[in-house]
mmCIF file of C-alpha atoms in Angstrom:
data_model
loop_
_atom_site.group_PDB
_atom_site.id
_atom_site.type_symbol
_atom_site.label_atom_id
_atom_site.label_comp_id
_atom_site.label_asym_id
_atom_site.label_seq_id
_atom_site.Cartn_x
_atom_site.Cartn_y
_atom_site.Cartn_z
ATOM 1 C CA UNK A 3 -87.214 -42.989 -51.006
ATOM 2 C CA UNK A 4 -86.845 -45.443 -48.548
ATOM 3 C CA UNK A 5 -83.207 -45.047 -46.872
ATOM 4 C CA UNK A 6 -81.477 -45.322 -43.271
ATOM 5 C CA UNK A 7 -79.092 -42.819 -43.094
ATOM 6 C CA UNK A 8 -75.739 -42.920 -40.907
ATOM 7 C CA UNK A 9 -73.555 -40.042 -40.009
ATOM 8 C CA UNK A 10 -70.490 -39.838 -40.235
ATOM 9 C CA UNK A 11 -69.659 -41.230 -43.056
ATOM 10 C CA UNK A 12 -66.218 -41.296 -41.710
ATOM 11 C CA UNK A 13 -64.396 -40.430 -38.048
ATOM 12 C CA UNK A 14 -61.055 -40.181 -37.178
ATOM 13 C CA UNK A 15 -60.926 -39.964 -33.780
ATOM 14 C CA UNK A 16 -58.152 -40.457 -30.502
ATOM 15 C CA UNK A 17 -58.681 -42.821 -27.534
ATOM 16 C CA UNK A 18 -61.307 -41.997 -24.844
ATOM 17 C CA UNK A 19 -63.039 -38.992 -26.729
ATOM 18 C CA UNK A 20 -66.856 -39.526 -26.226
ATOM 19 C CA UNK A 21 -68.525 -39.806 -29.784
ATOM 20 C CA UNK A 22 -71.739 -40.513 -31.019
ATOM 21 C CA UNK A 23 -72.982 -42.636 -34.941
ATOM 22 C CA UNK A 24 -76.384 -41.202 -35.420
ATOM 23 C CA UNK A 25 -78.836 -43.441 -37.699
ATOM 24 C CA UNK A 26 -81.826 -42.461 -38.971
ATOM 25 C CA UNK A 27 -84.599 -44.020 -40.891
ATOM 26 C CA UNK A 28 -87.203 -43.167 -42.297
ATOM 27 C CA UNK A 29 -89.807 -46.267 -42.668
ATOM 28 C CA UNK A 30 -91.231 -46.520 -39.808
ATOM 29 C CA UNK A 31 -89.834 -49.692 -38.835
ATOM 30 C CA UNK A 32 -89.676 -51.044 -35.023
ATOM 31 C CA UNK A 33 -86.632 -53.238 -35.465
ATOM 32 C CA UNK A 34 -83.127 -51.420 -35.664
ATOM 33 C CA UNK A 35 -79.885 -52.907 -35.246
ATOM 34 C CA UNK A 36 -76.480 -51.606 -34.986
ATOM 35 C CA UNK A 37 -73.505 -54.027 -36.603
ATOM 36 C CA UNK A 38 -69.576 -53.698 -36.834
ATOM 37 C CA UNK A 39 -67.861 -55.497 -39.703
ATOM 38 C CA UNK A 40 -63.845 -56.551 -39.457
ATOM 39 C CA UNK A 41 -62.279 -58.396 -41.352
ATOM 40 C CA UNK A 42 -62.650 -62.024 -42.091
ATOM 41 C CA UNK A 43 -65.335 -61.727 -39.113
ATOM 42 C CA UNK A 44 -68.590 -61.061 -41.448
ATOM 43 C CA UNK A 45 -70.778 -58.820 -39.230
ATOM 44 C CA UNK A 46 -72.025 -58.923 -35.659
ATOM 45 C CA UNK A 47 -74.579 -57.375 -33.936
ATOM 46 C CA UNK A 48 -73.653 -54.822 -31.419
ATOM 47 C CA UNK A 49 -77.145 -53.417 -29.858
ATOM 48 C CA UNK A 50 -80.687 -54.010 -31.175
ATOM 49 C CA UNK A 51 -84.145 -52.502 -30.415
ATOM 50 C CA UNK A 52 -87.549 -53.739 -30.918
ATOM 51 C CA UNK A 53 -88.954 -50.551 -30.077
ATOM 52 C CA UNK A 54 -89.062 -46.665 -28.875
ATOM 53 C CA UNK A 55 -87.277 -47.613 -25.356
ATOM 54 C CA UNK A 56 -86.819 -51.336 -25.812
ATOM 55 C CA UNK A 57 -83.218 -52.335 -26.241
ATOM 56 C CA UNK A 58 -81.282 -55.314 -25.802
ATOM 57 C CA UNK A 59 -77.508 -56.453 -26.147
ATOM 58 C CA UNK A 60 -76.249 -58.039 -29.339
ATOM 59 C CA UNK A 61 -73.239 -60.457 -29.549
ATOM 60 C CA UNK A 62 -70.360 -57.597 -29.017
ATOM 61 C CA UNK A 63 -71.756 -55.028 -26.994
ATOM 62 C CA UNK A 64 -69.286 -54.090 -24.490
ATOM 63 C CA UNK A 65 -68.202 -50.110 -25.078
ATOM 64 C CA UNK A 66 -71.137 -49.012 -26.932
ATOM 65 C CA UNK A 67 -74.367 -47.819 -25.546
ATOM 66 C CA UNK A 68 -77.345 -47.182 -27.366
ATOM 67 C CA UNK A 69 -80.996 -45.436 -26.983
ATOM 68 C CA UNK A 70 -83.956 -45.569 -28.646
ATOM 69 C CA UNK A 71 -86.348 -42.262 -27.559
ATOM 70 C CA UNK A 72 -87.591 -41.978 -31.442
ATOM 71 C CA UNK A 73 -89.033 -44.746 -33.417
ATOM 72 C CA UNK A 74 -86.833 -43.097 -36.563
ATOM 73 C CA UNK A 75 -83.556 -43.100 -34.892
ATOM 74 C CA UNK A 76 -81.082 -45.321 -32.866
ATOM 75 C CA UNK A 77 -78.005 -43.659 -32.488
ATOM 76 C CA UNK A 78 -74.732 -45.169 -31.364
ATOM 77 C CA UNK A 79 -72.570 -44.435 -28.593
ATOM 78 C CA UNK A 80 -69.100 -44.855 -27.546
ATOM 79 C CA UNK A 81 -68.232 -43.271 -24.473
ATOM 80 C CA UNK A 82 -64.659 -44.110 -24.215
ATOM 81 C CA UNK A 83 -63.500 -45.439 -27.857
ATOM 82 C CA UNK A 84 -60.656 -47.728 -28.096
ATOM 83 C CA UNK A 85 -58.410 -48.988 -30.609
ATOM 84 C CA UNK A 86 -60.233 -52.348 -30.983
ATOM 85 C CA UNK A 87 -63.246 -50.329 -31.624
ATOM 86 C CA UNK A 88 -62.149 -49.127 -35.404
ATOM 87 C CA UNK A 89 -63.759 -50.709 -37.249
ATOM 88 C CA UNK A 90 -66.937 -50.583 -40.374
ATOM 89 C CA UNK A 91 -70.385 -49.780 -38.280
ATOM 90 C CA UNK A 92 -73.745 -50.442 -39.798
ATOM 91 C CA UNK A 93 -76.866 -49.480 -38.952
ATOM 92 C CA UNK A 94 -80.073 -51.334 -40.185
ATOM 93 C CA UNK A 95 -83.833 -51.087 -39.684
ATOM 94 C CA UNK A 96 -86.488 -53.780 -40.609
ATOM 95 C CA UNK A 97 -89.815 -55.069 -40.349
ATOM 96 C CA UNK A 98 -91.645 -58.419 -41.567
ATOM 97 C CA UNK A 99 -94.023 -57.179 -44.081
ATOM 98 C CA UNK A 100 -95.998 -59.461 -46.691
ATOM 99 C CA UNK A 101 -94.240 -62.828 -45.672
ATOM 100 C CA UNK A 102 -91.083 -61.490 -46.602
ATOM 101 C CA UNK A 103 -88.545 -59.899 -44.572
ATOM 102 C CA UNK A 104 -85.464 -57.264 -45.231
ATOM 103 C CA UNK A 105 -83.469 -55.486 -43.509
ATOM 104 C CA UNK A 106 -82.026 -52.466 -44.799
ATOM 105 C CA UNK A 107 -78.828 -51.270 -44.238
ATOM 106 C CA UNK A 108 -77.180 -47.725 -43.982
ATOM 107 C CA UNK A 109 -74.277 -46.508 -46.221
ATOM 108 C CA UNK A 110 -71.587 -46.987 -42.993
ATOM 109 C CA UNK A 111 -69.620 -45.527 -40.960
ATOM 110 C CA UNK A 112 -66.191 -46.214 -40.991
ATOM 111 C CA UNK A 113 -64.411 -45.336 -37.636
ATOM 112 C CA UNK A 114 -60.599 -45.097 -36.609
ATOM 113 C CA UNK A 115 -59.346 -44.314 -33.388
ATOM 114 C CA UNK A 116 -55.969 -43.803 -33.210
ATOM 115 C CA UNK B 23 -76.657 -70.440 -30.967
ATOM 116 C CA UNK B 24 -76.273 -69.769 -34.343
ATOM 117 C CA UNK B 25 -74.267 -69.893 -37.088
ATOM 118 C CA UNK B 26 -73.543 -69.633 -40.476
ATOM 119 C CA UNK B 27 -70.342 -71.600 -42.260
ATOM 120 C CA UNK B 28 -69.064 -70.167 -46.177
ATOM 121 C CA UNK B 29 -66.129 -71.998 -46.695
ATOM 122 C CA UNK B 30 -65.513 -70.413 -49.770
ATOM 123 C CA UNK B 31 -62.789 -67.565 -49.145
ATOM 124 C CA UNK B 32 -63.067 -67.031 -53.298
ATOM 125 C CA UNK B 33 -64.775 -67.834 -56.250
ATOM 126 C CA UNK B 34 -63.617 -67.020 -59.435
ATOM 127 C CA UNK B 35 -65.914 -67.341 -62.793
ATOM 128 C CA UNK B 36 -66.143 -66.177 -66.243
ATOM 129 C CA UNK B 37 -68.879 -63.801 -67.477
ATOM 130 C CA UNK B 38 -71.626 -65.208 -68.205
ATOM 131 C CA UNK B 39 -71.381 -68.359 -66.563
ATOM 132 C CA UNK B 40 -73.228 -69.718 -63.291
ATOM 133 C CA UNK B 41 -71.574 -69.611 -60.104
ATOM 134 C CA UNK B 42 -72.747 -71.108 -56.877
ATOM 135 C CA UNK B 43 -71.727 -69.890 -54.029
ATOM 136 C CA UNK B 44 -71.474 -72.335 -50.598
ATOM 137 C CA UNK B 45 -73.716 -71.373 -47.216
ATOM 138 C CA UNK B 46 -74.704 -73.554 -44.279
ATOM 139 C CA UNK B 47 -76.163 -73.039 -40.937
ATOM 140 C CA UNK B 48 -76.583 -74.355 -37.344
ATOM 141 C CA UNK B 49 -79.314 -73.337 -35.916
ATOM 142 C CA UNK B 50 -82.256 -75.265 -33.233
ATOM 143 C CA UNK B 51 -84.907 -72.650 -33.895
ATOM 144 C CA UNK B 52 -88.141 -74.249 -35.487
ATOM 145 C CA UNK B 53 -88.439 -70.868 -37.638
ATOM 146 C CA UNK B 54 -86.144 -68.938 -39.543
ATOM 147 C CA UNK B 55 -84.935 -66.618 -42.084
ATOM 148 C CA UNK B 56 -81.666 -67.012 -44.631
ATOM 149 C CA UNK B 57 -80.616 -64.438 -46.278
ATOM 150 C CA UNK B 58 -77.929 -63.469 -49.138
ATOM 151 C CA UNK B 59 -76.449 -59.948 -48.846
ATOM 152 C CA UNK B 60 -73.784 -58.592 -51.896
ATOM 153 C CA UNK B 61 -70.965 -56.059 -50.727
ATOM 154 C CA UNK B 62 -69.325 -54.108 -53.863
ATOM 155 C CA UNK B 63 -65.810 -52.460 -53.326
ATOM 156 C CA UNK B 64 -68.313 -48.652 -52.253
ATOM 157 C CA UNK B 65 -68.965 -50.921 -49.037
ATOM 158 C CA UNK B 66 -72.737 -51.039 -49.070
ATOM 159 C CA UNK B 67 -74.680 -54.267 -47.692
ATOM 160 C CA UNK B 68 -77.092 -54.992 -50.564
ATOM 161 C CA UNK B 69 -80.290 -57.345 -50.016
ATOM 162 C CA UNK B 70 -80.540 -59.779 -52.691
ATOM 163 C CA UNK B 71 -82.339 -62.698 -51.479
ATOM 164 C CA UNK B 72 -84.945 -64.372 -49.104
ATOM 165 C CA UNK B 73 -86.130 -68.025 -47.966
ATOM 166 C CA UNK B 74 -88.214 -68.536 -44.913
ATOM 167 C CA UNK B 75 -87.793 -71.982 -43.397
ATOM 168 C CA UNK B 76 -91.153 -72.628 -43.638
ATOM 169 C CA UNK B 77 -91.124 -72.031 -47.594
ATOM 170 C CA UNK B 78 -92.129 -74.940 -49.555
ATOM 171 C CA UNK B 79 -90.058 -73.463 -52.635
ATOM 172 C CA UNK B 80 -86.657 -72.118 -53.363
ATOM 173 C CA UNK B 81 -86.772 -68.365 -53.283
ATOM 174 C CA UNK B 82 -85.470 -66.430 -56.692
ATOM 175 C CA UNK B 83 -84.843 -63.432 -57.905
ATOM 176 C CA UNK B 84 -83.746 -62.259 -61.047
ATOM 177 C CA UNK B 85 -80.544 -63.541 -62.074
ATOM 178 C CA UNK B 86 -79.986 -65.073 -58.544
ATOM 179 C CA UNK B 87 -81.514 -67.966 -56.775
ATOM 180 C CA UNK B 88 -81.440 -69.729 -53.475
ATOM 181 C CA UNK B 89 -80.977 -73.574 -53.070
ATOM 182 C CA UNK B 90 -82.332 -74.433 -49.623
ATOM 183 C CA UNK B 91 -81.832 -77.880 -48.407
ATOM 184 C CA UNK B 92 -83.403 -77.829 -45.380
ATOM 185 C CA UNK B 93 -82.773 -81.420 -44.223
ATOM 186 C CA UNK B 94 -78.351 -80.316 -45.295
ATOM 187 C CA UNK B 95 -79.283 -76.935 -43.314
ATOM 188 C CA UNK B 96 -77.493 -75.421 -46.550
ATOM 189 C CA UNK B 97 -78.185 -72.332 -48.694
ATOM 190 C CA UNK B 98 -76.579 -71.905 -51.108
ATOM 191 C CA UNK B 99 -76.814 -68.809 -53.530
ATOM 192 C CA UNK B 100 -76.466 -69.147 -57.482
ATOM 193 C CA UNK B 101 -75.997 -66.589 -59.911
ATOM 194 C CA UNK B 102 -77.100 -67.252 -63.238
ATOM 195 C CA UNK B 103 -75.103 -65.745 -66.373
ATOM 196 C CA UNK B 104 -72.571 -63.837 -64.155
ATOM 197 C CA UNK B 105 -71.880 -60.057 -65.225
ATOM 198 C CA UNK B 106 -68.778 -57.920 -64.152
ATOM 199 C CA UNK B 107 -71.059 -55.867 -61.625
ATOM 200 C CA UNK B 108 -71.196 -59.514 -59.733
ATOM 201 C CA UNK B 109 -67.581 -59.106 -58.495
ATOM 202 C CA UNK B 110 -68.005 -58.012 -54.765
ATOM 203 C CA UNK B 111 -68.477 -59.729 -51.435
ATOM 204 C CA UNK B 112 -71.053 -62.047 -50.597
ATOM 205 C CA UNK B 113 -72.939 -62.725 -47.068
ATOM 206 C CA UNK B 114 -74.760 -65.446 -46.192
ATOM 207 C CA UNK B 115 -77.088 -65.045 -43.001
ATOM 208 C CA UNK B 116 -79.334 -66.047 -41.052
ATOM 209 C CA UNK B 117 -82.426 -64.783 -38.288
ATOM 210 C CA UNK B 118 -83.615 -66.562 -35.883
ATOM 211 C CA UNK B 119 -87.296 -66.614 -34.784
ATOM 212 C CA UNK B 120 -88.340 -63.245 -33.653
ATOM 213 C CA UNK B 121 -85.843 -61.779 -36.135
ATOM 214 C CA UNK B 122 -84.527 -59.460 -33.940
ATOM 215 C CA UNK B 123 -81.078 -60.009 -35.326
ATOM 216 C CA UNK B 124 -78.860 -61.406 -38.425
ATOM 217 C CA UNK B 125 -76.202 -63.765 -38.009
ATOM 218 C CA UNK B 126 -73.341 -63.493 -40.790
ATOM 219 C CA UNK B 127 -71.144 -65.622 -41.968
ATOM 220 C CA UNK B 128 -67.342 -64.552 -43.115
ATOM 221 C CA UNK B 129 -68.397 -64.382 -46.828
ATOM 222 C CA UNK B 130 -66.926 -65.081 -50.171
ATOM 223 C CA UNK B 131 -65.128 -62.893 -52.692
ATOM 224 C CA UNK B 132 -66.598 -63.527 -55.579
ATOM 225 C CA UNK B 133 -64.555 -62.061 -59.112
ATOM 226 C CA UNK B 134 -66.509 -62.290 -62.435
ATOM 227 C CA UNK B 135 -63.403 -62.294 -65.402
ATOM 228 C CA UNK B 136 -64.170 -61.279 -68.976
#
């Protein structure tokens, strides 16, 4: 079954306690994205890659770092998480394939530091 | 830079009935993507819908269908014969060329009655 997975689910954490989102999926898509969603925002893009080692900056990437040394996963990283950094995080892969194009999206991972 | 407009906090309808739900965009890129994403209460971002810029029709799917006016740079989604599974969030968005990334707009709570 096609699927990008995202753990944790769930994280409860305090300020400045390193942490890490993993995603994995498992299509062997080049794109992968990582998104947070707050309310009445909709969702914005955080970090993206285009491939293994290529990354680039999304709209809202200060505090997170990213790395791409595996096509099949991107994981997310927040060094020193903040308040303003609870939030819903998504992960999504994708690939233009047929003339379409999709992007699929992990369960999420909601976060909370206190 | 992009961006995507649903003025539509929420919609309410009756089962059954046809809903259309408001989207428009800003955008200077010659080629693009819109897409329609559905949000239930579990938090998963469902894929429900495609249109390429360059498509000469209006994409559908099922029960749902996208009316692109590409001159209006709208996009509007419409659900056809509304069910009580409908009732969740709904995303507009959009990629630009190179589809690196999706741009979302704030969405619209949509809540199907009996």
């Amino acid at each position: 079954e096609a699927q990008v997975t995202q753990n944790p689910r769930y994280l409860i954490t305090v300020t400045g306690k390193k942490l890490t989102v993993t995603c994995s999926q498992n299509m062997n898509h080049e794109y992968m994205s990582w998104y947070r969603q707050d309310p009445g925002l909709g969702l914005r893009q955080i970090y993206y890659s285009m491939n293994v080692e290529v990354t680039d900056k999304g709209d809202v990437p200060e505090g997170y770092k990213v790395s791409r040394k595996e096509k099949r996963n991107f994981p997310l990283i927040l060094e020193s998480p903040s308040p303003n950094q609870t939030s819903l995080y998504f992960c999504a892969s994708s690939q233009e394939a047929g003339g379409t194009y999709e992007q699929y999206f992990g369960p999420g991972t909601r976060l909370t530091v206190t | 830079a992009q961006k995507i407009t649903q003025t539509q906090p929420g919609m309410f309808v009756q089962e059954k009935e046809a809903v259309t739900l408001d989207c428009t965009y800003d955008t200077s890129d010659p080629s693009y993507g819109l897409f329609w994403y559905k949000q239930p209460s579990s938090g998963e971002m469902i894929f429900l819908i495609y249109q390429g810029s360059y498509d000469q029709q209006n994409a559908t799917e099922g029960r749902y269908s996208l009316n692109f006016q590409k001159a209006r740079k709208s996009a509007n989604l419409v659900i056809s014969a509304s069910q009580l599974g409908d009732s969740a969030m709904y995303f507009c968005a959009m990629s630009p060329t190179g589809f690196q990334k999706l741009v979302f707009g704030t969405g619209t709570r949509l809540l199907v009655s009996p």
